[in-house]
Amino acid sequence: MLFTQWQRTGAAYRFLIRPLSAPFTEGLVLFLTRLALAGVFWRSGRTKVEAETLITIKDSAYTLFEYEYTGLPLAAELATPLAVYADHVFPILLVLGLATRFSATALLIMTLTIQIFVYPDAWWTVHSLWAAMALMLMVRGGGWVSMDAALVHWSDKVTRTHLATSAPPGSTTRQRTQAE
């Protein structure tokens, strides 16, 4: 009796969880994660550029890096443009889902740099969440709602078409490779 009740509970649990672990749901969650992480860095980058310009760095940004972020191992003249450009480029790539793992890795490195050299007391309040989002994207990729997935799909389609047109009639690529 107890075993049967346990089986019913397990079946109900699996029924409820299955939609959450489906590729469709995972793709949406990864898309939202990309948006959330990109939003943090994009907004930070926009505070360091002149209003109504694409990427003209404010003088106050150089001052911020020179006097506020004094623990950085790079000179302010180098760290400021690197950070500002990274705060713009990697969020755009994340939103598009293009080079997602690379962009997430870059933002994780920025997060750890900020944590170690700038705000060492902010791990549990903010940086751990940024790191968790970046790590999830590094592990899972951009999901099906990304340009990465579209490029993989297109690449697979081109490869299959190429293999189908280059194989001799009546043979398969597997047989050809075994013969070679």
Short mmCIF file of C-alpha atoms in Angstrom, two decimals:
data_model
loop_
_atom_site.label_atom_id
_atom_site.label_comp_id
_atom_site.label_asym_id
_atom_site.label_seq_id
_atom_site.Cartn_x
_atom_site.Cartn_y
_atom_site.Cartn_z
CA MET A 1 0.00 0.00 0.00
CA LEU A 2 2.75 2.43 0.98
CA PHE A 3 4.79 1.44 -2.08
CA THR A 4 1.81 2.07 -4.38
CA GLN A 5 1.26 5.50 -2.83
CA TRP A 6 4.95 6.26 -3.33
CA GLN A 7 4.68 5.23 -7.00
CA ARG A 8 1.70 7.54 -7.51
CA THR A 9 3.52 10.42 -5.87
CA GLY A 10 6.57 9.80 -8.05
CA ALA A 11 4.42 9.66 -11.19
CA ALA A 12 2.65 12.90 -10.26
CA TYR A 13 6.00 14.57 -9.57
CA ARG A 14 7.39 13.46 -12.93
CA PHE A 15 4.22 14.66 -14.66
CA LEU A 16 4.60 18.11 -13.11
CA ILE A 17 8.36 18.39 -13.64
CA ARG A 18 8.53 17.12 -17.23
CA PRO A 19 7.40 20.45 -18.80
CA LEU A 20 9.99 22.32 -16.71
CA SER A 21 12.83 20.19 -18.01
CA ALA A 22 11.74 20.29 -21.66
CA PRO A 23 14.03 21.95 -24.21
CA PHE A 24 11.42 24.67 -24.85
CA THR A 25 11.35 25.70 -21.19
CA GLU A 26 15.11 25.45 -20.85
CA GLY A 27 15.56 27.68 -23.90
CA LEU A 28 13.29 30.34 -22.41
CA VAL A 29 15.07 30.19 -19.05
CA LEU A 30 18.47 30.52 -20.73
CA PHE A 31 17.15 33.45 -22.79
CA LEU A 32 15.95 35.21 -19.63
CA THR A 33 19.28 34.50 -17.94
CA ARG A 34 21.11 36.00 -20.92
CA LEU A 35 18.90 39.10 -20.73
CA ALA A 36 19.37 39.48 -16.97
CA LEU A 37 23.16 39.18 -17.06
CA ALA A 38 23.44 41.38 -20.14
CA GLY A 39 21.24 44.03 -18.52
CA VAL A 40 23.51 44.34 -15.49
CA PHE A 41 26.64 44.97 -17.53
CA TRP A 42 24.94 47.05 -20.24
CA ARG A 43 23.50 49.47 -17.68
CA SER A 44 26.90 49.73 -16.01
CA GLY A 45 28.54 50.47 -19.34
CA ARG A 46 25.98 53.14 -20.25
CA THR A 47 26.80 55.09 -17.06
CA LYS A 48 30.39 55.45 -18.29
CA VAL A 49 29.67 56.94 -21.74
CA GLU A 50 28.47 60.36 -22.84
CA ALA A 51 24.70 60.74 -23.14
CA GLU A 52 23.29 60.23 -26.63
CA THR A 53 26.53 58.75 -27.93
CA LEU A 54 27.22 55.17 -28.76
CA ILE A 55 30.50 54.72 -26.94
CA THR A 56 32.26 58.04 -26.20
CA ILE A 57 33.79 57.48 -22.77
CA LYS A 58 33.15 60.15 -20.15
CA ASP A 59 36.04 61.83 -18.38
CA SER A 60 34.35 60.89 -15.12
CA ALA A 61 34.77 57.22 -16.04
CA TYR A 62 38.54 57.68 -16.20
CA THR A 63 38.38 59.49 -12.85
CA LEU A 64 36.32 56.65 -11.39
CA PHE A 65 38.87 54.06 -12.47
CA GLU A 66 41.77 56.22 -11.30
CA TYR A 67 40.51 57.13 -7.82
CA GLU A 68 37.71 54.69 -6.90
CA TYR A 69 38.90 51.44 -8.46
CA THR A 70 42.46 51.79 -7.20
CA GLY A 71 43.02 48.08 -6.61
CA LEU A 72 42.96 47.12 -10.29
CA PRO A 73 46.24 45.72 -11.62
CA LEU A 74 45.89 47.80 -14.82
CA ALA A 75 46.39 51.54 -15.31
CA ALA A 76 43.17 53.57 -15.46
CA GLU A 77 43.98 54.64 -19.03
CA LEU A 78 43.87 51.00 -20.11
CA ALA A 79 41.27 49.58 -17.69
CA THR A 80 38.62 52.21 -18.47
CA PRO A 81 38.21 51.59 -22.22
CA LEU A 82 38.59 47.83 -21.78
CA ALA A 83 35.80 47.76 -19.19
CA VAL A 84 33.54 50.14 -21.12
CA TYR A 85 33.90 48.24 -24.38
CA ALA A 86 33.39 44.90 -22.62
CA ASP A 87 30.31 46.32 -20.85
CA HIS A 88 28.85 47.01 -24.29
CA VAL A 89 30.07 44.23 -26.58
CA PHE A 90 29.49 41.16 -24.39
CA PRO A 91 25.92 42.10 -23.36
CA ILE A 92 25.00 42.62 -27.02
CA LEU A 93 26.43 39.20 -27.87
CA LEU A 94 24.53 37.65 -24.95
CA VAL A 95 21.20 39.16 -25.99
CA LEU A 96 21.74 37.87 -29.52
CA GLY A 97 22.87 34.51 -28.19
CA LEU A 98 26.01 34.76 -30.31
CA ALA A 99 29.23 33.36 -28.80
CA THR A 100 27.22 32.87 -25.62
CA ARG A 101 29.75 30.72 -23.76
CA PHE A 102 32.62 33.05 -24.68
CA SER A 103 30.66 36.15 -23.63
CA ALA A 104 29.53 34.56 -20.37
CA THR A 105 33.14 33.60 -19.63
CA ALA A 106 34.29 37.17 -20.27
CA LEU A 107 31.59 38.56 -17.97
CA LEU A 108 32.49 36.01 -15.29
CA ILE A 109 36.12 37.18 -15.49
CA MET A 110 34.91 40.77 -15.16
CA THR A 111 32.75 39.80 -12.19
CA LEU A 112 35.66 38.09 -10.46
CA THR A 113 37.92 41.06 -11.21
CA ILE A 114 35.37 43.42 -9.67
CA GLN A 115 34.98 41.06 -6.70
CA ILE A 116 38.69 40.65 -6.03
CA PHE A 117 40.06 44.11 -6.81
CA VAL A 118 37.19 46.60 -6.48
CA TYR A 119 34.37 45.49 -4.16
CA PRO A 120 35.57 42.48 -2.14
CA ASP A 121 32.62 42.67 0.26
CA ALA A 122 29.95 42.33 -2.44
CA TRP A 123 30.13 38.56 -3.09
CA TRP A 124 26.98 37.46 -1.31
CA THR A 125 24.93 40.52 -2.17
CA VAL A 126 25.49 40.68 -5.94
CA HIS A 127 28.52 39.03 -7.45
CA SER A 128 27.52 35.49 -6.54
CA LEU A 129 24.32 35.94 -8.58
CA TRP A 130 26.22 37.32 -11.57
CA ALA A 131 28.70 34.45 -11.34
CA ALA A 132 25.89 31.88 -11.11
CA MET A 133 24.20 33.29 -14.21
CA ALA A 134 27.48 33.37 -16.14
CA LEU A 135 28.36 29.82 -15.08
CA MET A 136 24.92 28.54 -16.11
CA LEU A 137 25.38 30.07 -19.57
CA MET A 138 28.91 28.71 -19.82
CA VAL A 139 27.67 25.20 -19.02
CA ARG A 140 24.36 25.14 -20.93
CA GLY A 141 25.03 27.62 -23.73
CA GLY A 142 22.44 30.00 -25.14
CA GLY A 143 19.64 27.48 -25.62
CA TRP A 144 17.44 27.11 -28.68
CA VAL A 145 16.47 30.82 -28.66
CA SER A 146 19.93 31.95 -29.75
CA MET A 147 21.99 32.67 -32.82
CA ASP A 148 24.41 29.98 -31.63
CA ALA A 149 21.66 27.37 -32.02
CA ALA A 150 20.65 28.78 -35.40
CA LEU A 151 24.25 28.64 -36.62
CA VAL A 152 24.66 25.06 -35.41
CA HIS A 153 21.39 24.09 -37.14
CA TRP A 154 22.49 25.82 -40.37
CA SER A 155 25.96 24.27 -40.18
CA ASP A 156 24.50 20.78 -39.69
CA LYS A 157 22.18 21.31 -42.63
CA VAL A 158 25.03 22.47 -44.89
CA THR A 159 27.21 19.55 -43.78
CA ARG A 160 24.45 17.01 -44.45
CA THR A 161 23.80 18.55 -47.87
CA HIS A 162 27.50 18.52 -48.71
CA LEU A 163 27.91 14.91 -47.60
CA ALA A 164 24.85 13.85 -49.57
CA THR A 165 26.05 15.53 -52.76
CA SER A 166 29.69 14.44 -52.49
CA ALA A 167 29.10 10.73 -51.85
CA PRO A 168 29.22 8.42 -54.88
CA PRO A 169 25.83 7.02 -55.93
CA GLY A 170 24.82 3.97 -53.94
CA SER A 171 27.41 4.45 -51.19
CA THR A 172 27.33 6.07 -47.79
CA THR A 173 30.00 8.21 -46.19
CA ARG A 174 30.51 5.57 -43.53
CA GLN A 175 31.42 2.97 -46.13
CA ARG A 176 33.76 5.41 -47.85
CA THR A 177 35.66 6.21 -44.67
CA GLN A 178 36.06 2.52 -43.85
CA ALA A 179 37.46 1.85 -47.32
CA GLU A 180 39.99 4.71 -47.02
#
